[in-house]
Short mmCIF file of C-alpha atoms and ligand atoms in Angstrom, two decimals:
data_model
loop_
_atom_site.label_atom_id
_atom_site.label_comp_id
_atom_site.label_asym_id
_atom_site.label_seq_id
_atom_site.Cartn_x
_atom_site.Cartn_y
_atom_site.Cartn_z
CA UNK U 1 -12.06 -0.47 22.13
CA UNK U 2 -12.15 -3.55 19.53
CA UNK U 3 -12.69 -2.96 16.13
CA UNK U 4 -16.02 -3.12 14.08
CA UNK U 5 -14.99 -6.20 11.84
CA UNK U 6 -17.45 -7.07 8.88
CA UNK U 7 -17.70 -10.25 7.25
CA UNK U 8 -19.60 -11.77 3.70
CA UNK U 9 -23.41 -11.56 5.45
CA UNK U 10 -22.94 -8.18 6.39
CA UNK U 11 -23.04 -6.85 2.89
CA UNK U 12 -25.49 -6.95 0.33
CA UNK U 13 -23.99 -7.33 -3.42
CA UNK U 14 -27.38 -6.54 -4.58
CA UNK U 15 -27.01 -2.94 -4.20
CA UNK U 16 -24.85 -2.82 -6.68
CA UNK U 17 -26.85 -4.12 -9.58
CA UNK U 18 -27.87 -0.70 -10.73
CA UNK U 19 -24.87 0.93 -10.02
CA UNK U 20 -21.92 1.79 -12.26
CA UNK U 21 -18.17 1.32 -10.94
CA UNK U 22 -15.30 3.52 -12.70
CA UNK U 23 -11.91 2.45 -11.75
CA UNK U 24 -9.64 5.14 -12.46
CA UNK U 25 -6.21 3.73 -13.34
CA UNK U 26 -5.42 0.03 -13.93
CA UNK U 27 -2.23 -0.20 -11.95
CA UNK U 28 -1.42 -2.67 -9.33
CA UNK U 29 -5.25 -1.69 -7.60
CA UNK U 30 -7.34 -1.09 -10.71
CA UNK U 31 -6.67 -4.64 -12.33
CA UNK U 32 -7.38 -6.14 -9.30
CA UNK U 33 -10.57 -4.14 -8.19
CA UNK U 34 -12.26 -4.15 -12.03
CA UNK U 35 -11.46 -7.58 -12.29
CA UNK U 36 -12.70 -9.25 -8.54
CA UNK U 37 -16.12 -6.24 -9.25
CA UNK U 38 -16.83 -8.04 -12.55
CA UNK U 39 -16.42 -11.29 -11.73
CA UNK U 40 -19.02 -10.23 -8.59
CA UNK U 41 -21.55 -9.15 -11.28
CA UNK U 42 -20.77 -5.56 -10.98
CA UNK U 43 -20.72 -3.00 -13.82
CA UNK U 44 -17.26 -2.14 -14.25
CA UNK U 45 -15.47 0.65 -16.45
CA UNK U 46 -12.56 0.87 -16.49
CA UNK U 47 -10.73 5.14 -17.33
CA UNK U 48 -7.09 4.19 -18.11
CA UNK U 49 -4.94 7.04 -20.55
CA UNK U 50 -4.30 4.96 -23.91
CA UNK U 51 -0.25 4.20 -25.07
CA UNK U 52 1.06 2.35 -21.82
CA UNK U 53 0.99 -1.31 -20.60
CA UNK U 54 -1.56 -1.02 -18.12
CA UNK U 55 -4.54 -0.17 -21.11
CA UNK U 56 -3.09 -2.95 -22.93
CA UNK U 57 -3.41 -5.19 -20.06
CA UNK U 58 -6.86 -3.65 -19.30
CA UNK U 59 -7.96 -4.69 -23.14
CA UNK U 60 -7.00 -8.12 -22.86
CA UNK U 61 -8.65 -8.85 -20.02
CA UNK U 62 -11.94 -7.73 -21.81
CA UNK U 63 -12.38 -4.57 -21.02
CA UNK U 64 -12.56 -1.13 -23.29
CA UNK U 65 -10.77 1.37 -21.15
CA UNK U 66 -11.77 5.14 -21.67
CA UNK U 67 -10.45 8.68 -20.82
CA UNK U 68 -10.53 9.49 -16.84
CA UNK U 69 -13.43 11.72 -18.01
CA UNK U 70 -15.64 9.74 -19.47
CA UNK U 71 -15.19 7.07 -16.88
CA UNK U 72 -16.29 9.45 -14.28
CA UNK U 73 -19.12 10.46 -16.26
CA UNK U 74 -19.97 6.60 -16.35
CA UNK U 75 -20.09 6.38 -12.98
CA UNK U 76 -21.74 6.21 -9.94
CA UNK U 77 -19.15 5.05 -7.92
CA UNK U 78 -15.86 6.61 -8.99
CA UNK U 79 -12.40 4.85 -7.40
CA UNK U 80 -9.76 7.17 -7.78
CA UNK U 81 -6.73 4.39 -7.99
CA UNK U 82 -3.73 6.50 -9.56
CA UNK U 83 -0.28 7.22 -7.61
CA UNK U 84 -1.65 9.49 -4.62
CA UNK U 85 1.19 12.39 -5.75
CA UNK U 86 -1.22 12.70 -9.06
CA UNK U 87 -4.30 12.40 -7.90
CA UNK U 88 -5.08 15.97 -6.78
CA UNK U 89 -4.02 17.45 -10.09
CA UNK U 90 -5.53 15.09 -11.90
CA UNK U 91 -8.78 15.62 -10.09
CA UNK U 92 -8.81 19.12 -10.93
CA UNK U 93 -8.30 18.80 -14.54
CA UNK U 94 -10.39 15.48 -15.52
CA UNK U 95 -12.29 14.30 -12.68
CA UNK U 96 -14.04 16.82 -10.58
CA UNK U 97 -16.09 18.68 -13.51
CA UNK U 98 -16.97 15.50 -14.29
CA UNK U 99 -19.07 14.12 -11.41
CA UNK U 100 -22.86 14.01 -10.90
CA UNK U 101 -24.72 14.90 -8.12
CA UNK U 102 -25.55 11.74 -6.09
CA UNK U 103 -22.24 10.19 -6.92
CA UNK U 104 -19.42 8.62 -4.56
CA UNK U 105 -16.15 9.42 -4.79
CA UNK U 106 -13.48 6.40 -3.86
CA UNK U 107 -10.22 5.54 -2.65
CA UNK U 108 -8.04 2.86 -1.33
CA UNK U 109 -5.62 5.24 0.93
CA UNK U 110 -7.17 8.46 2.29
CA UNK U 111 -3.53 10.39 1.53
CA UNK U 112 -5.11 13.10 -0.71
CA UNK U 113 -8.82 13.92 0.91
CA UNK U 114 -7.59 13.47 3.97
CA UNK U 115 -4.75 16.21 4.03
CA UNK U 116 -6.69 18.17 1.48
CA UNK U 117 -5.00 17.74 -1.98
CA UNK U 118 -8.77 16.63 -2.98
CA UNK U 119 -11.72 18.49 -2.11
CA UNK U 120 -14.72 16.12 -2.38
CA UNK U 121 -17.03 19.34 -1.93
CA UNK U 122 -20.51 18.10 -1.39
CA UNK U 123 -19.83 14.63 -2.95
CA UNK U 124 -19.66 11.94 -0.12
CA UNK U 125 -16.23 9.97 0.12
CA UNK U 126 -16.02 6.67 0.88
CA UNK U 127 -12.53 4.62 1.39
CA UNK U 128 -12.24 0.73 0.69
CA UNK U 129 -8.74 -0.23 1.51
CA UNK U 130 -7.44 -3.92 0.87
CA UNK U 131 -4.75 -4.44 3.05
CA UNK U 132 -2.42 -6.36 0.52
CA UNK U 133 -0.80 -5.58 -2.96
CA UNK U 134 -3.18 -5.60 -6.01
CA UNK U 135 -1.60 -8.64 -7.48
CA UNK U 136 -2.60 -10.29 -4.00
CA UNK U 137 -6.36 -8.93 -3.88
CA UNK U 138 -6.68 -10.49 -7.27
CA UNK U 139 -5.24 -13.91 -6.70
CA UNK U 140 -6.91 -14.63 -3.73
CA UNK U 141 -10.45 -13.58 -5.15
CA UNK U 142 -9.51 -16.48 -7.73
CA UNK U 143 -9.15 -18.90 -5.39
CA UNK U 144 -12.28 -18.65 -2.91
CA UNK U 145 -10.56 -16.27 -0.73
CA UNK U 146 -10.13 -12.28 0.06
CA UNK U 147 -7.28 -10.06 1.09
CA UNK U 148 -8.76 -8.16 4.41
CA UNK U 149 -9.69 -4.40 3.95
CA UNK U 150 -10.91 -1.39 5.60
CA UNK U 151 -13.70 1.47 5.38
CA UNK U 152 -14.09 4.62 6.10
CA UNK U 153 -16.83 7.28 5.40
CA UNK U 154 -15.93 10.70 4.96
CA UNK U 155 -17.89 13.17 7.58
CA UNK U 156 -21.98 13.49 7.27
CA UNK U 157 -21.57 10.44 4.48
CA UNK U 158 -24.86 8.39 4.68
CA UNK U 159 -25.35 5.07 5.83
CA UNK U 160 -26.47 4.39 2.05
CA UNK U 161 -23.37 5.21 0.87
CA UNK U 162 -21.99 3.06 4.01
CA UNK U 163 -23.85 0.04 3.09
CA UNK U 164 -22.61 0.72 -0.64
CA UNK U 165 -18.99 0.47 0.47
CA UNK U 166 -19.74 -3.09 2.09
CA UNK U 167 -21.21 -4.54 -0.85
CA UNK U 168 -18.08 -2.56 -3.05
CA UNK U 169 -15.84 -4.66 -0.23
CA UNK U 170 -17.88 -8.10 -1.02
CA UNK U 171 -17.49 -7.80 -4.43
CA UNK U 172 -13.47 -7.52 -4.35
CA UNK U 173 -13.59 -10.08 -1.94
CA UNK U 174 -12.66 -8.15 1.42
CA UNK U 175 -15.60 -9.48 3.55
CA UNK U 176 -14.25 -12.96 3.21
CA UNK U 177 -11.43 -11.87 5.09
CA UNK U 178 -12.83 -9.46 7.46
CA UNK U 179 -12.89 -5.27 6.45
CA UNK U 180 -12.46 -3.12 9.49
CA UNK U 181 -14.58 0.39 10.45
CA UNK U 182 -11.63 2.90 10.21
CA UNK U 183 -11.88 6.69 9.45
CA UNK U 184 -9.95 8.58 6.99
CA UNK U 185 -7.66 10.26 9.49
CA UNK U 186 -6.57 6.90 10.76
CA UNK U 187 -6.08 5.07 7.81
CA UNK U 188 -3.85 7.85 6.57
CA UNK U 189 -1.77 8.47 9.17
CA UNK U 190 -0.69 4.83 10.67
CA UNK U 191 -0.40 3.58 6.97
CA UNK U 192 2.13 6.38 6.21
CA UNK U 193 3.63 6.01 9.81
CA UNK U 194 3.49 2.17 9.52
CA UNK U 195 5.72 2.36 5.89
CA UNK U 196 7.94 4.90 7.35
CA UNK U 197 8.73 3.93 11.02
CA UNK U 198 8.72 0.02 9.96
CA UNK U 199 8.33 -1.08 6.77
CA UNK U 200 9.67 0.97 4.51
CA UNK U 201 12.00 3.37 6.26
CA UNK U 202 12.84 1.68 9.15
CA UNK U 203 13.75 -1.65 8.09
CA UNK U 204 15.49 -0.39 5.13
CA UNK U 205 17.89 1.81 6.80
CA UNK U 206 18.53 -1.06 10.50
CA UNK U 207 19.41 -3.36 7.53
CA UNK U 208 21.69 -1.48 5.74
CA UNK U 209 23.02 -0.06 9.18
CA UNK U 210 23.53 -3.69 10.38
CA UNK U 211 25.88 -4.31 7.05
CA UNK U 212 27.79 -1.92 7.27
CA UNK U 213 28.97 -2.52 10.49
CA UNK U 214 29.68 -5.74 10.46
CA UNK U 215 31.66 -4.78 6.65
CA UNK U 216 33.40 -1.90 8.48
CA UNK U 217 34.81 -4.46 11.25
CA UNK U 218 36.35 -6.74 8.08
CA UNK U 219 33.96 -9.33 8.01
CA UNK U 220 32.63 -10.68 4.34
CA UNK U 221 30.18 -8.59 2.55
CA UNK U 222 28.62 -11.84 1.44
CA UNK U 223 28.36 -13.51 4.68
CA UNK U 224 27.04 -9.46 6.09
CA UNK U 225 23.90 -9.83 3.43
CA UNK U 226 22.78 -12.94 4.79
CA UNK U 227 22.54 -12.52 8.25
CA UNK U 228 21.59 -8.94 7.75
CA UNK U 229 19.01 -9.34 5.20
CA UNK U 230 18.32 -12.25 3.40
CA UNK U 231 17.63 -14.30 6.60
CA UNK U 232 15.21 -11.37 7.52
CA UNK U 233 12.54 -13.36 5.26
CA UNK U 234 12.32 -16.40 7.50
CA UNK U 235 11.88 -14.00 10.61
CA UNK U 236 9.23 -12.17 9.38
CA UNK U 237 7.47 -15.20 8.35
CA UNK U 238 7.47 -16.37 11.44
CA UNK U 239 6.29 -13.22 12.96
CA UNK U 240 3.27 -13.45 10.16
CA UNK U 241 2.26 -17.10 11.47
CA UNK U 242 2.37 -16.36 14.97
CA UNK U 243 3.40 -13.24 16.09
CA UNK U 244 6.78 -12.21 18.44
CA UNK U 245 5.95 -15.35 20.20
CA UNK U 246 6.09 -17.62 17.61
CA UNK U 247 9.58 -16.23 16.40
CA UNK U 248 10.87 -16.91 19.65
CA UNK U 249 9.70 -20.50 20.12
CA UNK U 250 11.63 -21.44 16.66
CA UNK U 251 14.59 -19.43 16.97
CA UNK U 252 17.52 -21.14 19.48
CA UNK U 253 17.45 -20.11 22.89
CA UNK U 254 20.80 -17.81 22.25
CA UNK U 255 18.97 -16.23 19.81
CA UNK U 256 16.22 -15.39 22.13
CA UNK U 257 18.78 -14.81 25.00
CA UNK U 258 20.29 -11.69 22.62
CA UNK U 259 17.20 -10.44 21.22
CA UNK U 260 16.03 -9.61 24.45
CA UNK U 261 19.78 -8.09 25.46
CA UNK U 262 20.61 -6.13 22.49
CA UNK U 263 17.20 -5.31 20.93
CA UNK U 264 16.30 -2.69 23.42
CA UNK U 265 20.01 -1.35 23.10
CA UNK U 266 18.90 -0.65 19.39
CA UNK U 267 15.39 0.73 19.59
CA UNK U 268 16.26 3.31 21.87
CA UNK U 269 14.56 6.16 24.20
CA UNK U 270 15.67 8.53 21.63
CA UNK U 271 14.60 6.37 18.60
CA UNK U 272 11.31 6.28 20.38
CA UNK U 273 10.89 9.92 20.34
CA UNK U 274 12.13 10.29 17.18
CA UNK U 275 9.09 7.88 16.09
CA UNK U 276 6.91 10.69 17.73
CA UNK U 277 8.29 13.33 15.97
CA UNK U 278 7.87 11.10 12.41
CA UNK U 279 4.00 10.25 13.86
CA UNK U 280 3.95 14.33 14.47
CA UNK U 281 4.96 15.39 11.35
CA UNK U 282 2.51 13.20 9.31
CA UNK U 283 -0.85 14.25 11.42
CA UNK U 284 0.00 17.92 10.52
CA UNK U 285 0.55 17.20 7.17
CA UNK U 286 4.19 18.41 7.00
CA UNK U 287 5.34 15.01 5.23
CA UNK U 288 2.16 15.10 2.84
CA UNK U 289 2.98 18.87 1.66
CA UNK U 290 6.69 17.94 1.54
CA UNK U 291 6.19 14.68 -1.03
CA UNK U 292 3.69 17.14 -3.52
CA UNK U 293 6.07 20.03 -3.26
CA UNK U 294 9.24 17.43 -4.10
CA UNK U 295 7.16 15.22 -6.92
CA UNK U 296 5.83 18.82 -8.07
CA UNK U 297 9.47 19.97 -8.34
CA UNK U 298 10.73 17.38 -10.60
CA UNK U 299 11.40 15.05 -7.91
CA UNK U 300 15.31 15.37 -7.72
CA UNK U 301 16.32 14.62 -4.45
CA UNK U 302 13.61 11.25 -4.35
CA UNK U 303 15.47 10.19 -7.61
CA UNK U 304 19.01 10.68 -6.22
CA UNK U 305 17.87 8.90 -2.83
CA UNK U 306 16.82 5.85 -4.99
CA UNK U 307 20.47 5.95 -6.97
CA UNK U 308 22.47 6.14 -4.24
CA UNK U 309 20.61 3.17 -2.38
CA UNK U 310 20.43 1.50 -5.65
CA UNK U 311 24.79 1.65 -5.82
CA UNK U 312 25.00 0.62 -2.17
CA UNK U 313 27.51 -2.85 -1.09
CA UNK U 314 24.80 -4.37 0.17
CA UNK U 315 22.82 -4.12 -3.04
CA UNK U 316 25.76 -5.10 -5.52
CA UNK U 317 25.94 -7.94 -3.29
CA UNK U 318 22.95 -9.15 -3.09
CA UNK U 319 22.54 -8.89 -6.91
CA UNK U 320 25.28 -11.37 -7.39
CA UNK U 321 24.22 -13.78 -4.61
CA UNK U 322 20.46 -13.92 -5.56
CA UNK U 323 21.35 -15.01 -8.80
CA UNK U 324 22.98 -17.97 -6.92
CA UNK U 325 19.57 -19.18 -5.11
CA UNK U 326 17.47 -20.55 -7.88
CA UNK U 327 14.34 -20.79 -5.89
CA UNK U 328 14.30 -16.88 -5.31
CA UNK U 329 12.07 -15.27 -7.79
CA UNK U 330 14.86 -13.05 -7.91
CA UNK U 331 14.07 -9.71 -9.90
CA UNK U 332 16.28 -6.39 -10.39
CA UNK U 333 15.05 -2.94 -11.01
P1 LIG O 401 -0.09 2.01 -9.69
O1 LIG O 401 1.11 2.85 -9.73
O2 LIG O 401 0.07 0.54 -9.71
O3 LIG O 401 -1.08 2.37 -10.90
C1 LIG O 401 -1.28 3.65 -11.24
C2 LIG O 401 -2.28 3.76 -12.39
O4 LIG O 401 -2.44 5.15 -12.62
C3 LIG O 401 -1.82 3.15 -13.69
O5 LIG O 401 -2.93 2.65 -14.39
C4 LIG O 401 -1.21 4.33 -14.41
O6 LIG O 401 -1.33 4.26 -15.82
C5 LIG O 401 -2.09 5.46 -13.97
N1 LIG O 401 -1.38 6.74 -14.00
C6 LIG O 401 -0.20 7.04 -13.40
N2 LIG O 401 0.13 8.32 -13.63
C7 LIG O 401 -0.87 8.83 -14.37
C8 LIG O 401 -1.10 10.11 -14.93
N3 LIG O 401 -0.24 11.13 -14.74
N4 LIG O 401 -2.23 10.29 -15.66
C9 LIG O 401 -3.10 9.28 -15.86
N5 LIG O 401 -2.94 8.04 -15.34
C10 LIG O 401 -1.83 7.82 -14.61
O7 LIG O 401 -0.93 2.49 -8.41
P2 LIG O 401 -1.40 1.61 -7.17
O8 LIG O 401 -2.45 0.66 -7.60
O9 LIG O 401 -0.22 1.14 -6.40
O10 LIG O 401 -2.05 2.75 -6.25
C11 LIG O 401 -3.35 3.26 -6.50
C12 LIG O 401 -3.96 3.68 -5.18
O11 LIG O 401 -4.14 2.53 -4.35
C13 LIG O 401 -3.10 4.66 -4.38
O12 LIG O 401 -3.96 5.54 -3.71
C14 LIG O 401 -2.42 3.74 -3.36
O13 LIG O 401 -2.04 4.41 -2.17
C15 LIG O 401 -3.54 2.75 -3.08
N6 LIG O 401 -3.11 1.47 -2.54
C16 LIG O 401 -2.13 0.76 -3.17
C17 LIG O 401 -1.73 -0.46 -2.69
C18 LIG O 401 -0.73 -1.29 -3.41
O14 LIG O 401 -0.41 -2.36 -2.91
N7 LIG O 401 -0.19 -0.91 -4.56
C19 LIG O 401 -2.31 -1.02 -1.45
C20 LIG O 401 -3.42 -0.24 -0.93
C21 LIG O 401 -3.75 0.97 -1.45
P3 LIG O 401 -0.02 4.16 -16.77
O15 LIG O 401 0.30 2.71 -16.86
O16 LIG O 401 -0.50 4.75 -18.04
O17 LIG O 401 1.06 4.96 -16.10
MG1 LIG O 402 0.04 0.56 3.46
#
């Protein structure tokens, strides 16, 4: 079945005009949100904790951030936009006392009422999800333009608060670029299997894989991170422009010849049901519980995960050559 896709005349901006907004958090999200909402004529305020760069950056761009509290008392529509391995705690110490009857409660990933971590109770839950970085969703509000997004109602929500969550969409600038009808359990789960199996995860680890074979068998490291990775970029822009096929048209024929041989030899029967077992483990929660019980134990073994990728050949590497290629906004963490 196709999607439910809604555009710009879908959504009315005018229910907004009596509303509030709180954006909790002015992170990578929040700056992007408050910003595109004002700029729509929205009331925006903004709850950001004082002493870190994100309330400075929230007071010079004109707004006067307040406690999470207060901002949820502001509200009528309350976006939750922290890091989802805070969010539940810091619901039940600053936000949850703090909302009215008749309120909304928002999100832009369905991580923590969807597996529980946040109980909306009897508040209705509504999820607007730009599908892009915040720095994205902000820069191509400026220009006329809107990162796509999706919503998602939680269960017995109204179709007030549904019609609410278009206009909230408009006035970031989703509807110019289409916002999809989605539900909290499947925005969850395919954007946590989508970073894991793909994205994040998967790529990651066939990159570094791919290097250190071709370093084992004595060939250059430098000569391993550009075929391995840095060339990865022009692939997946082609992918982005026009899918598999496109890729394939530009890339040589031998190319395509050995993508076709050796790509199924990689992506195996066994990596396939491994995939299963990663989608399996997400819809039961088992990797939600397992990232709040690791970030609630001090997050040790996440730290040491990042160190030991951060120390890796084809990082030290690619520090060196990057430095080389002047048109690379090249950054280092
Ligand atoms: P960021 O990490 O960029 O921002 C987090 C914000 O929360 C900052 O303002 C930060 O303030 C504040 N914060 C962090 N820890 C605490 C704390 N313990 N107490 C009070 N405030 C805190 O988050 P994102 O914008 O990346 O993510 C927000 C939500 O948006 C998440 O649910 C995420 O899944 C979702 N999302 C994110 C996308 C993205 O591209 N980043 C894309 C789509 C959805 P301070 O500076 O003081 O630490
Ligand atoms: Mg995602």
């Amino acid at each position: 079945m196709a999607a439910t896709i809604y555009y710009d005349d879908d959504a009315d901006l005018s229910l907004l005009k009596d509303k509030t907004i709180s954006i909790l958090g002015y992170g990578s999200q929040g700056h992007a949100q408050a910003q595109n909402l004002r700029e729509s004529g929205c009331n925006v305020v903004v709850g950001q904790r004082p002493g870190s760069a994100n309330y400075d950056l929230a007071v010079s761009h004109g707004f006067e951030p307040v406690s999470l509290a207060e901002a949820t008392q502001a509200g009528d529509l309350i976006n939750i936009l922290l890091p989802d391995e805070v969010q539940g705690d810091i619901f039940r110490d600053q936000i949850r006392e703090n909302i009215s009857p008749g309120n909304i409660l928002m999100c832009s990933h369905g991580f923590n009422i969807h597996f529980g971590f946040i109980d909306p109770a009897g508040t209705e839950a509504l999820l607007i999800a730009p599908k892009g970085p915040g720095h994205l969703v902000r820069s191509e509000y400026e220009v006329g333009g809107g990162v796509p997004g999706l919503i998602a109602l939680s269960e017995g929500a109204s179709a007030e608060t549904h019609a609410l969550g278009l206009a909230y969409a408009k006035g970031i600038g989703a509807t110019r670029g289409g916002v999809i009808e989605t539900t909290f359990a499947e925005e969850t789960e395919t954007d946590l299997f989508g970073e894991q199996v793909v994205l994040c995860g998967g790529v990651s680890e066939l990159v570094k894989a791919a290097f250190e074979t071709l370093v084992d068998a004595g060939y250059q490291p430098e000569m391993a991170y550009f075929e391995c990775l840095h060339e990865l970029k022009l692939i997946v822009d082609l992918f982005y422009q026009g899918g598999l096929s496109y890729m394939r048209y530009s890339v040589s024929n031998t190319a395509e010849y050995g993508d076709y041989m050796s790509g199924p030899r990689i992506i195996t029967d066994d990596t396939r049901e491994e995939m299963k077992r990663v989608l399996s483990e997400i819809q039961e929660g088992v990797f939600a519980r397992n990232w709040i019980a690791e970030h609630k134990s001090g997050a040790e073994s996440f730290k040491s995960r990042r160190q030991l990728d951060h120390d890796h050949g084809i990082e030290v590497v690619g520090r060196k050559l990057r430095k080389l290629m002047s048109w690379i906004d090249s950054k280092e963490v």
